[in-house]
Short mmCIF file of C-alpha atoms in Angstrom, two decimals:
data_model
loop_
_atom_site.label_atom_id
_atom_site.label_comp_id
_atom_site.label_asym_id
_atom_site.label_seq_id
_atom_site.Cartn_x
_atom_site.Cartn_y
_atom_site.Cartn_z
CA MET A 18 -2.93 -20.54 14.97
CA THR A 19 -4.03 -23.38 12.57
CA GLY A 20 -3.28 -25.91 14.41
CA SER A 21 -5.90 -24.46 17.25
CA ILE A 22 -8.59 -24.24 14.30
CA LEU A 23 -8.07 -28.12 13.40
CA ILE A 24 -9.02 -29.08 17.00
CA ILE A 25 -11.70 -27.13 17.39
CA ALA A 26 -13.05 -28.10 13.91
CA ALA A 27 -12.49 -31.39 14.64
CA PHE A 28 -14.69 -31.35 17.72
CA MET A 29 -17.56 -29.45 15.84
CA ILE A 30 -17.63 -32.58 12.77
CA ILE A 31 -17.24 -35.01 15.55
CA PRO A 32 -21.42 -34.72 16.41
CA LEU A 33 -21.68 -34.60 12.35
CA ILE A 34 -20.56 -38.56 12.42
CA VAL A 35 -22.54 -39.46 15.37
CA GLY A 36 -25.50 -37.84 14.16
CA LEU A 37 -25.38 -39.93 10.97
CA VAL A 38 -24.89 -42.84 13.27
CA SER A 39 -27.39 -42.30 15.27
CA ALA A 40 -29.75 -42.12 12.40
CA ARG A 41 -29.44 -45.71 11.25
CA LYS A 42 -31.41 -46.46 14.28
CA ALA A 43 -33.63 -43.63 14.56
CA GLN A 44 -38.22 -44.13 13.18
CA THR A 45 -39.88 -41.95 11.24
CA THR A 46 -41.92 -41.40 14.85
CA SER A 47 -42.61 -37.79 15.92
CA GLU A 48 -42.11 -39.88 19.59
CA ASP A 49 -38.71 -41.23 17.91
CA PHE A 50 -37.56 -38.05 17.09
CA PHE A 51 -38.36 -36.00 19.52
CA VAL A 52 -38.35 -37.89 22.89
CA GLN A 53 -36.33 -40.70 21.67
CA GLY A 54 -39.29 -43.27 22.26
CA ARG A 55 -39.62 -42.57 26.18
CA ALA A 56 -36.67 -45.02 26.22
CA MET A 57 -33.59 -42.85 27.19
CA GLY A 58 -31.71 -44.42 29.39
CA SER A 59 -29.37 -43.59 32.75
CA VAL A 60 -25.78 -42.68 31.17
CA ALA A 61 -27.53 -40.47 28.42
CA VAL A 62 -30.03 -38.66 30.61
CA PHE A 63 -27.45 -37.74 33.31
CA PHE A 64 -25.05 -36.58 30.37
CA THR A 65 -27.99 -34.95 28.42
CA VAL A 66 -29.09 -33.19 30.98
CA ALA A 67 -26.03 -31.74 32.40
CA ALA A 68 -24.73 -30.74 29.52
CA THR A 69 -28.04 -28.89 28.18
CA TRP A 70 -27.94 -27.41 31.73
CA TRP A 71 -24.35 -26.08 31.54
CA SER A 72 -24.01 -23.85 28.68
CA ALA A 73 -21.71 -20.69 27.20
CA PHE A 74 -23.97 -18.82 30.14
CA ALA A 75 -21.91 -21.33 32.53
CA PHE A 76 -18.57 -21.92 30.76
CA LEU A 77 -17.86 -18.50 29.44
CA GLY A 78 -20.17 -16.42 31.52
CA SER A 79 -19.17 -17.82 34.89
CA ASN A 80 -14.90 -16.40 34.06
CA ALA A 81 -16.50 -13.18 32.75
CA THR A 82 -18.53 -12.77 36.63
CA PHE A 83 -15.88 -13.54 38.38
CA TYR A 84 -13.85 -11.04 36.68
CA THR A 85 -16.10 -7.96 36.65
CA SER A 86 -18.41 -8.86 40.01
CA GLY A 87 -16.71 -10.56 42.41
CA PRO A 88 -18.14 -14.12 44.09
CA ILE A 89 -21.67 -13.35 43.51
CA TYR A 90 -21.82 -16.84 40.76
CA LEU A 91 -20.79 -19.22 44.15
CA THR A 92 -24.61 -18.91 44.29
CA ALA A 93 -23.99 -21.58 41.24
CA LEU A 94 -23.10 -24.47 43.28
CA ALA A 95 -26.90 -23.89 45.35
CA TRP A 96 -28.48 -23.64 41.77
CA ASN A 97 -26.98 -26.47 40.74
CA LEU A 98 -28.23 -28.04 43.99
CA LEU A 99 -32.20 -26.94 43.68
CA PHE A 100 -31.94 -27.80 40.12
CA GLY A 101 -30.84 -31.31 40.64
CA PHE A 102 -33.88 -31.72 43.22
CA MET A 103 -37.01 -30.24 41.40
CA TYR A 104 -35.71 -32.59 38.30
CA TYR A 105 -35.97 -35.22 41.15
CA TRP A 106 -39.26 -34.00 42.37
CA VAL A 107 -41.31 -31.99 39.70
CA GLY A 108 -40.03 -33.71 37.22
CA LYS A 109 -40.16 -37.20 37.99
CA ARG A 110 -44.28 -36.54 38.09
CA VAL A 111 -44.26 -34.42 34.85
CA TRP A 112 -42.14 -37.81 33.26
CA TYR A 113 -45.00 -39.78 35.04
CA LEU A 114 -47.90 -37.56 32.95
CA GLY A 115 -46.70 -37.35 29.71
CA LYS A 116 -46.05 -41.03 29.47
CA ARG A 117 -49.49 -41.72 30.80
CA PHE A 118 -50.96 -38.73 28.79
CA ASP A 119 -48.93 -39.13 25.94
CA TYR A 120 -47.18 -36.04 26.05
CA LEU A 121 -44.78 -33.91 24.22
CA THR A 122 -44.41 -30.38 25.04
CA PRO A 123 -44.88 -28.41 28.06
CA SER A 124 -48.42 -27.09 26.68
CA ASP A 125 -49.66 -30.40 26.31
CA LEU A 126 -49.69 -31.04 30.13
CA MET A 127 -50.81 -27.31 31.01
CA GLY A 128 -53.68 -27.41 27.73
CA ASP A 129 -54.72 -30.77 28.90
CA PHE A 130 -55.11 -30.19 32.79
CA TYR A 131 -56.44 -26.79 32.70
CA ASN A 132 -58.29 -27.54 29.82
CA SER A 133 -57.81 -24.34 28.59
CA GLU A 134 -56.65 -23.65 24.61
CA ALA A 135 -55.68 -19.99 25.62
CA LEU A 136 -53.43 -20.81 28.20
CA ARG A 137 -51.98 -23.64 26.08
CA ILE A 138 -50.97 -21.04 23.19
CA LEU A 139 -49.82 -18.99 25.84
CA VAL A 140 -47.09 -21.25 27.41
CA ALA A 141 -45.97 -22.07 23.87
CA VAL A 142 -45.85 -18.57 22.88
CA ILE A 143 -43.28 -18.11 26.38
CA THR A 144 -41.20 -20.90 26.08
CA LEU A 145 -40.49 -19.76 22.45
CA ILE A 146 -40.06 -15.76 23.30
CA PHE A 147 -37.82 -16.68 25.81
CA THR A 148 -36.04 -19.64 24.76
CA VAL A 149 -34.78 -17.86 21.57
CA PRO A 150 -32.35 -15.12 23.77
CA TYR A 151 -31.11 -17.88 25.64
CA LEU A 152 -30.78 -19.50 22.08
CA GLN A 153 -28.70 -16.10 20.52
CA ILE A 154 -26.30 -16.73 23.69
CA GLN A 155 -24.78 -20.32 22.87
CA LEU A 156 -24.47 -19.08 19.27
CA THR A 157 -22.65 -15.74 20.77
CA GLY A 158 -19.94 -17.61 22.92
CA GLY A 159 -19.69 -20.36 20.53
CA ALA A 160 -18.38 -17.79 17.98
CA TYR A 161 -16.47 -15.82 20.23
CA LEU A 162 -14.21 -18.76 21.05
CA ILE A 163 -13.46 -19.52 17.36
CA GLU A 164 -13.05 -16.12 17.20
CA VAL A 165 -10.17 -15.83 19.48
CA ALA A 166 -8.34 -18.75 19.15
CA SER A 167 -8.00 -17.90 14.91
CA GLY A 168 -6.70 -14.92 15.89
CA GLY A 169 -9.71 -13.05 14.27
CA VAL A 170 -8.79 -15.05 10.97
CA VAL A 171 -12.37 -16.73 11.15
CA PRO A 172 -14.41 -13.56 11.97
CA PHE A 173 -17.33 -13.08 14.35
CA TRP A 174 -20.38 -13.77 12.24
CA LEU A 175 -18.54 -16.63 10.11
CA ALA A 176 -17.82 -18.71 13.03
CA ALA A 177 -21.70 -18.31 14.70
CA LEU A 178 -22.70 -18.96 11.18
CA LEU A 179 -20.51 -22.30 10.63
CA PHE A 180 -21.47 -23.24 14.30
CA TYR A 181 -25.00 -23.01 13.52
CA PHE A 182 -24.90 -24.85 9.96
CA ILE A 183 -23.63 -28.26 11.98
CA ILE A 184 -25.96 -28.11 14.59
CA ILE A 185 -28.87 -27.96 12.29
CA VAL A 186 -27.56 -30.77 10.23
CA TYR A 187 -26.69 -33.45 12.97
CA VAL A 188 -30.05 -32.64 14.55
CA TRP A 189 -31.83 -32.39 11.05
CA VAL A 190 -30.73 -36.38 10.93
CA GLY A 191 -31.12 -37.93 14.26
CA GLY A 192 -33.08 -35.77 16.37
CA ILE A 193 -33.05 -36.36 19.97
CA ARG A 194 -30.92 -39.20 19.79
CA ALA A 195 -28.17 -37.70 18.19
CA ILE A 196 -28.23 -34.91 20.55
CA ALA A 197 -27.94 -36.98 23.28
CA TRP A 198 -25.14 -38.92 22.00
CA THR A 199 -23.06 -36.09 21.52
CA ASP A 200 -23.97 -34.63 24.99
CA VAL A 201 -22.06 -37.72 26.24
CA ILE A 202 -18.91 -36.77 25.03
CA TYR A 203 -19.24 -32.92 25.63
CA GLY A 204 -20.52 -33.52 28.88
CA ALA A 205 -17.49 -35.22 30.02
CA LEU A 206 -15.37 -32.46 27.72
CA LEU A 207 -16.74 -29.92 29.71
CA PHE A 208 -16.14 -31.03 32.91
CA PHE A 209 -12.92 -31.30 32.91
CA GLY A 210 -11.87 -28.51 30.55
CA MET A 211 -13.50 -26.19 33.26
CA MET A 212 -11.99 -27.50 35.91
CA TYR A 213 -8.09 -28.38 34.28
CA ALA A 214 -8.28 -24.46 32.65
CA GLY A 215 -8.75 -22.58 36.14
CA TYR A 216 -5.82 -24.94 38.07
CA TYR A 217 -3.84 -24.61 35.15
CA ILE A 218 -4.07 -20.74 34.50
CA ALA A 219 -3.95 -20.32 38.56
CA GLY A 220 -0.74 -21.78 38.03
CA LYS A 221 0.86 -18.53 36.08
CA VAL A 222 0.77 -16.54 39.44
CA GLY A 223 1.95 -19.13 41.67
CA GLY A 224 -1.29 -21.23 42.35
CA PRO A 225 -4.55 -21.47 43.79
CA ALA A 226 -2.71 -19.90 47.17
CA SER A 227 -0.88 -17.36 46.08
CA MET A 228 -3.86 -16.29 43.78
CA PHE A 229 -5.92 -15.46 46.30
CA ALA A 230 -3.54 -13.99 48.37
CA GLN A 231 -2.83 -11.67 46.21
CA LEU A 232 -6.22 -10.87 44.75
CA ALA A 233 -6.78 -10.15 48.54
CA SER A 234 -4.34 -7.22 48.36
CA SER A 235 -5.07 -5.75 45.41
CA SER A 236 -8.81 -6.00 44.90
CA PRO A 237 -10.58 -7.41 48.07
CA GLY A 238 -13.61 -6.10 46.45
CA HIS A 239 -13.80 -9.24 43.93
CA LEU A 240 -13.49 -11.16 47.41
CA THR A 241 -16.80 -10.20 48.92
CA LEU A 242 -20.49 -9.41 48.46
CA PRO A 243 -21.59 -6.93 47.38
CA GLY A 244 -18.50 -7.20 44.72
CA PRO A 245 -16.09 -4.31 42.88
CA ASN A 246 -18.97 -2.69 41.51
CA GLY A 247 -21.13 -3.05 44.90
CA ASN A 248 -24.05 -3.87 43.11
CA MET A 249 -24.06 -7.55 43.54
CA GLY A 250 -25.21 -8.69 46.91
CA TYR A 251 -27.32 -10.98 49.05
CA SER A 252 -30.81 -10.00 47.47
CA MET A 253 -28.93 -10.93 43.81
CA TRP A 254 -27.40 -13.82 45.18
CA PHE A 255 -30.73 -15.27 46.29
CA SER A 256 -32.32 -13.86 42.85
CA LEU A 257 -30.01 -16.05 40.69
CA PHE A 258 -29.97 -18.94 42.93
CA VAL A 259 -33.85 -18.76 42.43
CA ILE A 260 -33.95 -17.65 38.47
CA VAL A 261 -31.40 -19.18 37.30
CA ALA A 262 -32.21 -22.97 38.39
CA ILE A 263 -35.82 -22.63 37.67
CA GLY A 264 -36.02 -20.84 34.66
CA ALA A 265 -33.41 -23.29 33.16
CA PHE A 266 -35.84 -26.30 34.48
CA MET A 267 -38.95 -25.22 32.82
CA GLY A 268 -36.95 -24.68 29.54
CA PRO A 269 -38.84 -27.25 26.88
CA GLN A 270 -35.14 -28.14 25.93
CA ILE A 271 -35.57 -29.45 30.14
CA TRP A 272 -39.12 -30.97 29.58
CA LEU A 273 -38.52 -33.15 26.58
CA ARG A 274 -35.28 -34.67 28.87
CA MET A 275 -38.27 -35.40 31.44
CA TYR A 276 -40.33 -37.22 28.96
CA SER A 277 -37.69 -39.34 27.49
CA VAL A 278 -36.43 -40.88 30.61
CA LYS A 279 -36.98 -44.33 30.33
CA SER A 280 -37.76 -45.15 34.17
CA GLY A 281 -38.62 -43.39 36.76
CA LYS A 282 -36.00 -45.27 39.02
CA LEU A 283 -33.60 -43.14 36.75
CA PHE A 284 -34.41 -39.27 38.57
CA GLY A 285 -33.46 -40.30 42.01
CA LEU A 286 -29.88 -40.31 40.90
CA MET A 287 -29.80 -36.52 39.20
CA PRO A 288 -29.51 -34.70 42.67
CA PHE A 289 -26.76 -35.84 43.87
CA LEU A 290 -24.99 -36.45 39.93
CA LEU A 291 -26.02 -32.22 39.47
CA GLY A 292 -24.48 -31.35 42.72
CA LEU A 293 -21.51 -33.23 42.20
CA ALA A 294 -21.16 -31.79 38.56
CA ALA A 295 -21.06 -28.52 40.47
CA PHE A 296 -17.47 -28.74 41.45
CA ALA A 297 -16.43 -27.92 37.95
CA TYR A 298 -17.11 -23.85 38.33
CA PHE A 299 -13.95 -23.94 40.81
CA GLY A 300 -12.13 -23.56 37.65
CA SER A 301 -14.15 -20.56 36.46
CA VAL A 302 -13.40 -19.18 40.11
CA LEU A 303 -9.89 -19.43 39.79
CA THR A 304 -9.85 -18.65 35.46
CA GLY A 305 -11.50 -15.37 36.26
CA TYR A 306 -9.74 -14.34 39.00
CA THR A 307 -6.38 -14.86 37.64
CA GLY A 308 -7.44 -12.92 35.10
CA VAL A 309 -7.90 -9.65 37.26
CA LEU A 310 -4.49 -9.87 38.53
CA LEU A 311 -2.78 -10.32 35.03
CA GLU A 312 -5.42 -9.13 32.18
CA PRO A 313 -7.24 -6.21 34.09
CA GLY A 314 -9.79 -3.64 32.15
CA LEU A 315 -10.41 -6.25 29.57
CA GLU A 316 -13.24 -4.94 27.29
CA ASN A 317 -15.13 -7.58 26.31
CA ALA A 318 -15.29 -10.09 29.82
CA ASP A 319 -16.68 -12.62 27.61
CA GLN A 320 -13.28 -13.34 26.54
CA ILE A 321 -11.43 -13.76 29.25
CA LEU A 322 -11.32 -17.27 29.26
CA PRO A 323 -10.05 -17.29 25.29
CA VAL A 324 -7.77 -14.49 26.09
CA MET A 325 -6.48 -16.43 29.35
CA LEU A 326 -5.74 -19.55 27.32
CA MET A 327 -4.03 -18.35 24.12
CA ASN A 328 -1.72 -15.96 26.08
CA TYR A 329 -1.03 -18.05 28.82
CA ALA A 330 -1.21 -21.75 27.95
CA PRO A 331 0.33 -23.85 24.91
CA TYR A 332 -1.88 -23.33 22.16
CA LEU A 333 -2.64 -27.37 22.05
CA LEU A 334 -3.98 -27.18 25.46
CA ALA A 335 -5.56 -24.23 24.83
CA SER A 336 -7.21 -25.50 21.66
CA LEU A 337 -8.34 -28.49 23.58
CA ILE A 338 -9.92 -26.49 26.63
CA MET A 339 -11.88 -23.99 23.67
CA ALA A 340 -13.58 -26.83 22.00
CA ALA A 341 -14.49 -27.67 25.80
CA GLY A 342 -15.89 -24.23 25.58
CA ALA A 343 -17.58 -24.71 22.08
CA ALA A 344 -19.52 -28.07 23.29
CA ALA A 345 -20.47 -26.30 26.09
CA ALA A 346 -22.43 -24.08 23.79
CA MET A 347 -23.25 -26.37 20.92
CA SER A 348 -24.78 -29.19 23.76
CA THR A 349 -27.03 -26.68 25.16
CA ALA A 350 -27.89 -24.74 21.58
CA ASN A 351 -28.75 -28.53 20.02
CA SER A 352 -31.43 -28.91 22.51
CA GLN A 353 -33.05 -25.85 22.33
CA ILE A 354 -33.32 -25.58 18.75
CA HIS A 355 -34.43 -29.34 18.82
CA ALA A 356 -37.09 -28.38 22.29
CA VAL A 357 -38.45 -25.08 20.27
CA SER A 358 -39.09 -27.00 16.95
CA THR A 359 -40.96 -29.60 18.82
CA VAL A 360 -43.36 -26.65 19.91
CA VAL A 361 -43.72 -25.17 16.64
CA THR A 362 -44.28 -28.91 15.65
CA MET A 363 -46.53 -29.90 17.81
CA ASP A 364 -48.22 -27.18 19.68
CA ILE A 365 -48.97 -24.55 16.76
CA TYR A 366 -48.93 -27.13 13.29
CA LYS A 367 -50.23 -30.53 14.64
CA ARG A 368 -52.56 -28.35 16.47
CA TYR A 369 -53.96 -25.72 14.79
CA VAL A 370 -52.49 -26.08 11.39
CA ASN A 371 -52.91 -29.79 10.15
CA PRO A 372 -54.42 -32.14 12.95
CA ALA A 373 -54.08 -34.77 10.28
CA ALA A 374 -50.62 -34.83 9.42
CA ASN A 375 -49.49 -38.06 9.42
CA GLN A 376 -46.04 -39.26 11.03
CA ALA A 377 -43.47 -38.04 8.28
CA ARG A 378 -44.88 -35.16 7.68
CA ILE A 379 -44.64 -33.97 11.39
CA VAL A 380 -41.01 -35.18 11.46
CA HIS A 381 -40.30 -32.80 8.40
CA ILE A 382 -41.89 -29.62 9.94
CA GLY A 383 -39.78 -30.42 12.78
CA ARG A 384 -36.99 -30.50 10.80
CA LEU A 385 -37.95 -26.64 9.05
CA SER A 386 -38.70 -25.68 12.35
CA LEU A 387 -35.25 -25.84 13.35
CA VAL A 388 -33.43 -24.28 10.50
CA GLY A 389 -36.27 -21.26 10.94
CA PHE A 390 -35.39 -20.59 14.50
CA SER A 391 -31.86 -21.39 14.06
CA LEU A 392 -32.02 -18.49 11.66
CA ALA A 393 -33.83 -16.31 14.29
CA ALA A 394 -30.71 -16.88 16.90
CA TYR A 395 -28.49 -15.68 14.37
CA ILE A 396 -29.35 -12.41 13.51
CA LEU A 397 -30.03 -11.69 16.98
CA ALA A 398 -26.31 -12.79 18.14
CA LEU A 399 -25.31 -10.33 14.72
CA THR A 400 -27.64 -7.45 16.12
CA VAL A 401 -27.93 -7.69 19.52
CA PRO A 402 -24.79 -6.95 21.99
CA GLY A 403 -24.51 -7.42 25.55
CA LEU A 404 -22.97 -9.71 28.11
CA LEU A 405 -23.96 -13.77 28.04
CA VAL A 406 -24.96 -13.77 31.73
CA THR A 407 -27.14 -10.61 31.64
CA ILE A 408 -29.03 -11.77 28.18
CA GLY A 409 -29.15 -15.37 29.98
CA ILE A 410 -30.63 -14.68 33.32
CA ALA A 411 -33.40 -11.94 31.40
CA ALA A 412 -34.37 -15.09 29.19
CA LEU A 413 -34.39 -17.71 32.59
CA ALA A 414 -36.78 -14.77 34.41
CA GLY A 415 -39.38 -15.40 31.82
CA THR A 416 -39.52 -19.26 31.92
CA ALA A 417 -39.16 -19.28 34.80
CA GLN A 418 -42.85 -18.08 35.42
CA LEU A 419 -44.09 -21.50 34.20
CA ILE A 420 -43.40 -23.15 37.87
CA VAL A 421 -46.47 -21.72 39.25
CA PRO A 422 -48.87 -23.91 36.56
CA THR A 423 -46.64 -26.66 36.93
CA LEU A 424 -47.00 -27.51 40.52
CA GLY A 425 -50.55 -26.31 40.58
CA ALA A 426 -51.05 -29.40 37.40
CA ILE A 427 -49.01 -31.85 39.57
CA THR A 428 -50.28 -31.18 43.15
CA TRP A 429 -53.60 -29.54 43.48
CA ARG A 430 -57.19 -29.83 42.46
CA LYS A 431 -58.24 -26.49 42.76
CA ALA A 432 -55.61 -24.81 40.63
CA HIS A 433 -57.81 -22.99 38.21
CA PRO A 434 -57.69 -21.97 34.34
CA MET A 435 -58.16 -18.84 34.96
CA ALA A 436 -55.42 -18.22 37.82
CA ALA A 437 -53.13 -19.80 35.66
CA PHE A 438 -53.68 -17.75 32.55
CA TRP A 439 -53.78 -14.45 34.15
CA GLY A 440 -50.99 -15.46 37.26
CA LEU A 441 -48.43 -15.91 33.95
CA MET A 442 -49.63 -12.58 32.06
CA LEU A 443 -48.78 -10.87 35.07
CA GLY A 444 -45.39 -12.41 35.75
CA VAL A 445 -44.51 -11.95 32.13
CA THR A 446 -45.37 -8.61 31.89
CA THR A 447 -43.53 -7.99 35.08
CA VAL A 448 -40.63 -9.30 34.13
CA LEU A 449 -40.53 -7.58 30.89
CA TRP A 450 -41.11 -4.22 32.69
CA LEU A 451 -38.70 -4.26 35.03
CA SER A 452 -35.82 -5.39 32.58
CA TYR A 453 -37.00 -2.97 29.85
CA GLY A 454 -39.39 -0.32 31.39
CA ALA A 455 -39.15 0.54 34.45
CA SER A 456 -36.41 3.51 35.79
CA THR A 457 -35.38 0.51 38.40
CA SER A 458 -34.97 -3.00 37.47
CA ASN A 459 -33.98 -4.30 40.66
CA PRO A 460 -36.47 -3.04 43.12
CA LEU A 461 -35.30 -3.86 47.07
CA GLY A 462 -32.26 -5.66 45.09
CA LEU A 463 -34.36 -8.68 43.46
CA HIS A 464 -34.09 -9.01 39.87
CA ALA A 465 -37.56 -8.94 37.80
CA GLY A 466 -37.72 -12.29 37.80
CA ILE A 467 -38.41 -12.61 41.38
CA TRP A 468 -40.61 -9.92 41.31
CA GLY A 469 -42.57 -11.74 38.35
CA LEU A 470 -43.20 -14.63 40.41
CA VAL A 471 -43.77 -13.75 43.57
CA LEU A 472 -47.32 -11.60 41.69
CA ASN A 473 -47.67 -14.59 39.74
CA THR A 474 -48.25 -16.69 42.23
CA ALA A 475 -50.33 -14.57 44.40
CA VAL A 476 -52.58 -14.30 41.56
CA PHE A 477 -52.52 -18.11 41.09
CA VAL A 478 -53.55 -19.12 44.30
CA VAL A 479 -56.45 -16.03 45.10
CA LEU A 480 -58.08 -16.94 42.18
CA SER A 481 -57.82 -20.57 42.44
CA LEU A 482 -59.69 -20.12 45.97
CA VAL A 483 -62.06 -17.86 44.44
CA LEU A 484 -63.15 -19.30 41.69
CA GLN A 485 -64.97 -23.51 40.89
CA ARG A 486 -63.78 -26.12 38.15
CA GLN A 487 -66.60 -27.02 36.25
CA ASP A 488 -65.16 -29.58 34.54
CA HIS A 489 -65.29 -31.89 37.32
CA ASP A 490 -64.13 -35.14 34.89
CA VAL A 491 -60.55 -33.41 33.91
CA VAL A 492 -59.92 -32.67 37.47
CA GLU A 493 -61.42 -36.51 38.53
CA ARG A 494 -59.01 -38.21 35.78
CA PHE A 495 -55.53 -35.92 37.08
CA ALA A 496 -56.40 -36.45 40.49
CA LYS A 497 -56.53 -40.10 40.00
CA ALA A 498 -53.14 -40.28 37.81
CA ARG A 499 -51.98 -38.36 40.83
CA GLN A 500 -53.08 -41.15 43.07
CA ASP A 501 -51.62 -43.75 41.07
CA TYR A 502 -48.44 -42.37 40.51
CA THR A 503 -47.95 -42.36 44.60
CA ALA A 504 -49.29 -45.54 45.04
CA GLU A 505 -46.53 -46.97 42.62
CA TYR A 506 -43.48 -44.94 43.62
CA HIS A 507 -44.49 -43.36 47.40
CA PRO A 508 -46.77 -45.86 48.95
CA GLU A 509 -45.37 -45.36 52.29
CA GLN A 510 -47.44 -41.90 52.12
CA LEU A 511 -50.21 -43.73 51.21
CA GLU A 512 -50.35 -46.15 53.98
CA ASP A 513 -49.34 -42.66 56.82
CA SER A 514 -52.81 -41.52 55.41
CA ASP A 515 -54.48 -44.46 56.00
CA SER A 516 -53.42 -44.84 59.93
CA SER A 517 -54.28 -40.96 60.18
CA GLN A 518 -58.01 -41.42 59.04
CA ALA A 519 -58.05 -44.74 61.07
CA THR A 520 -56.39 -42.80 64.53
CA SER A 521 -58.75 -39.91 63.80
CA THR A 522 -61.74 -42.24 63.67
CA GLN A 523 -60.93 -43.97 66.58
#
């Protein structure tokens, strides 16, 4: 048991060393602290995006969902592809506008394009409110692993406190550069940890083929939709496919990784690499389903992976794989803490409290924000129980609403600020009401986030078509930027457009 704790402690201490080393290359500017001077290379981009995208939600929550609800989580293979495609198509355009107009946060782009302070504040509030619960599940997942690995010697509250203390220290010292460096280690550890854990655990019932045969005999509901409880059908499959991918993509931690990229050419790699990474979920399939056979009736399903490891694997192997789980939680949590501190510093402090703040003061405020939001997430983890996946999806449904005004900003000159504002308000209100206030949370089997997106989009499109923008200088500035983007990265589209116009003229 002591060996297990030492191994996990080692993987938690590594980022402290990395943070100190990376700080030697850091500059005392807000752009360096928040987006690494917009100079992040291909290896760091892939691993930091993948490690931030994967989380305790994926590492622990995926096993728990296969264990309790059957195959619904297999939609993860599809949502990985959707996430990768959005990073290529939407992310590249957001990166270009960020580099051209010097953006650091989601509110920077929305507030500038829509020329609206109200919308700028609303976007900042949404990113903060819905990121903190997602941050909470990282803390909860990491603390579960430490509590189980120590046999309860390190209680949940102390494990969570240690977990966040370490994150605060190395992010405080190294900013996003320290996060990216540690994510390279964590990303690799996470991928192989998920795969090998499933393969090893399935071996305890004779291997994957034997495991599926036994499950088909004892609990066939785990192999088909709508699952053993009858509440996870195709509607929910579609809901998760849309909400998880879009909600995670719209999180402020991913926005910072769009702005940080060094070259637009790097975006083309992401759909392929993230699609390949999705194969790690097959490990969760094997672990969750083997758990149904060997450990039925577990009270806390989120603990199925650590319980299986502790009961059926040598403690050294179990500790290494649980260190991978801690890596999953830590690699997402560090990015989220850093992202919300960026939003507070740039969207609130710099813009409204102290516009004349120098670079050193901005970075200092960003560091203080790290501590404040970490404390909020810690308190939530101790006081708000719930399955990791349930909490995570509710948070992602809120941030997913930002995709509507984002698509308007990067593609549509008629997109109107009032349409974006009231569309977001209605979308978020719908998510909160259906999640916590309505008598039924999933009308027609669709998640609240889908209904929010439907109403959000309808209001956005109708009001944009009815209302006319008066700030023509802003509209034309963005139209010129989009045209320059197309000329640089997709010149064939301009040639096709010119050919069509010439043909119609003839």
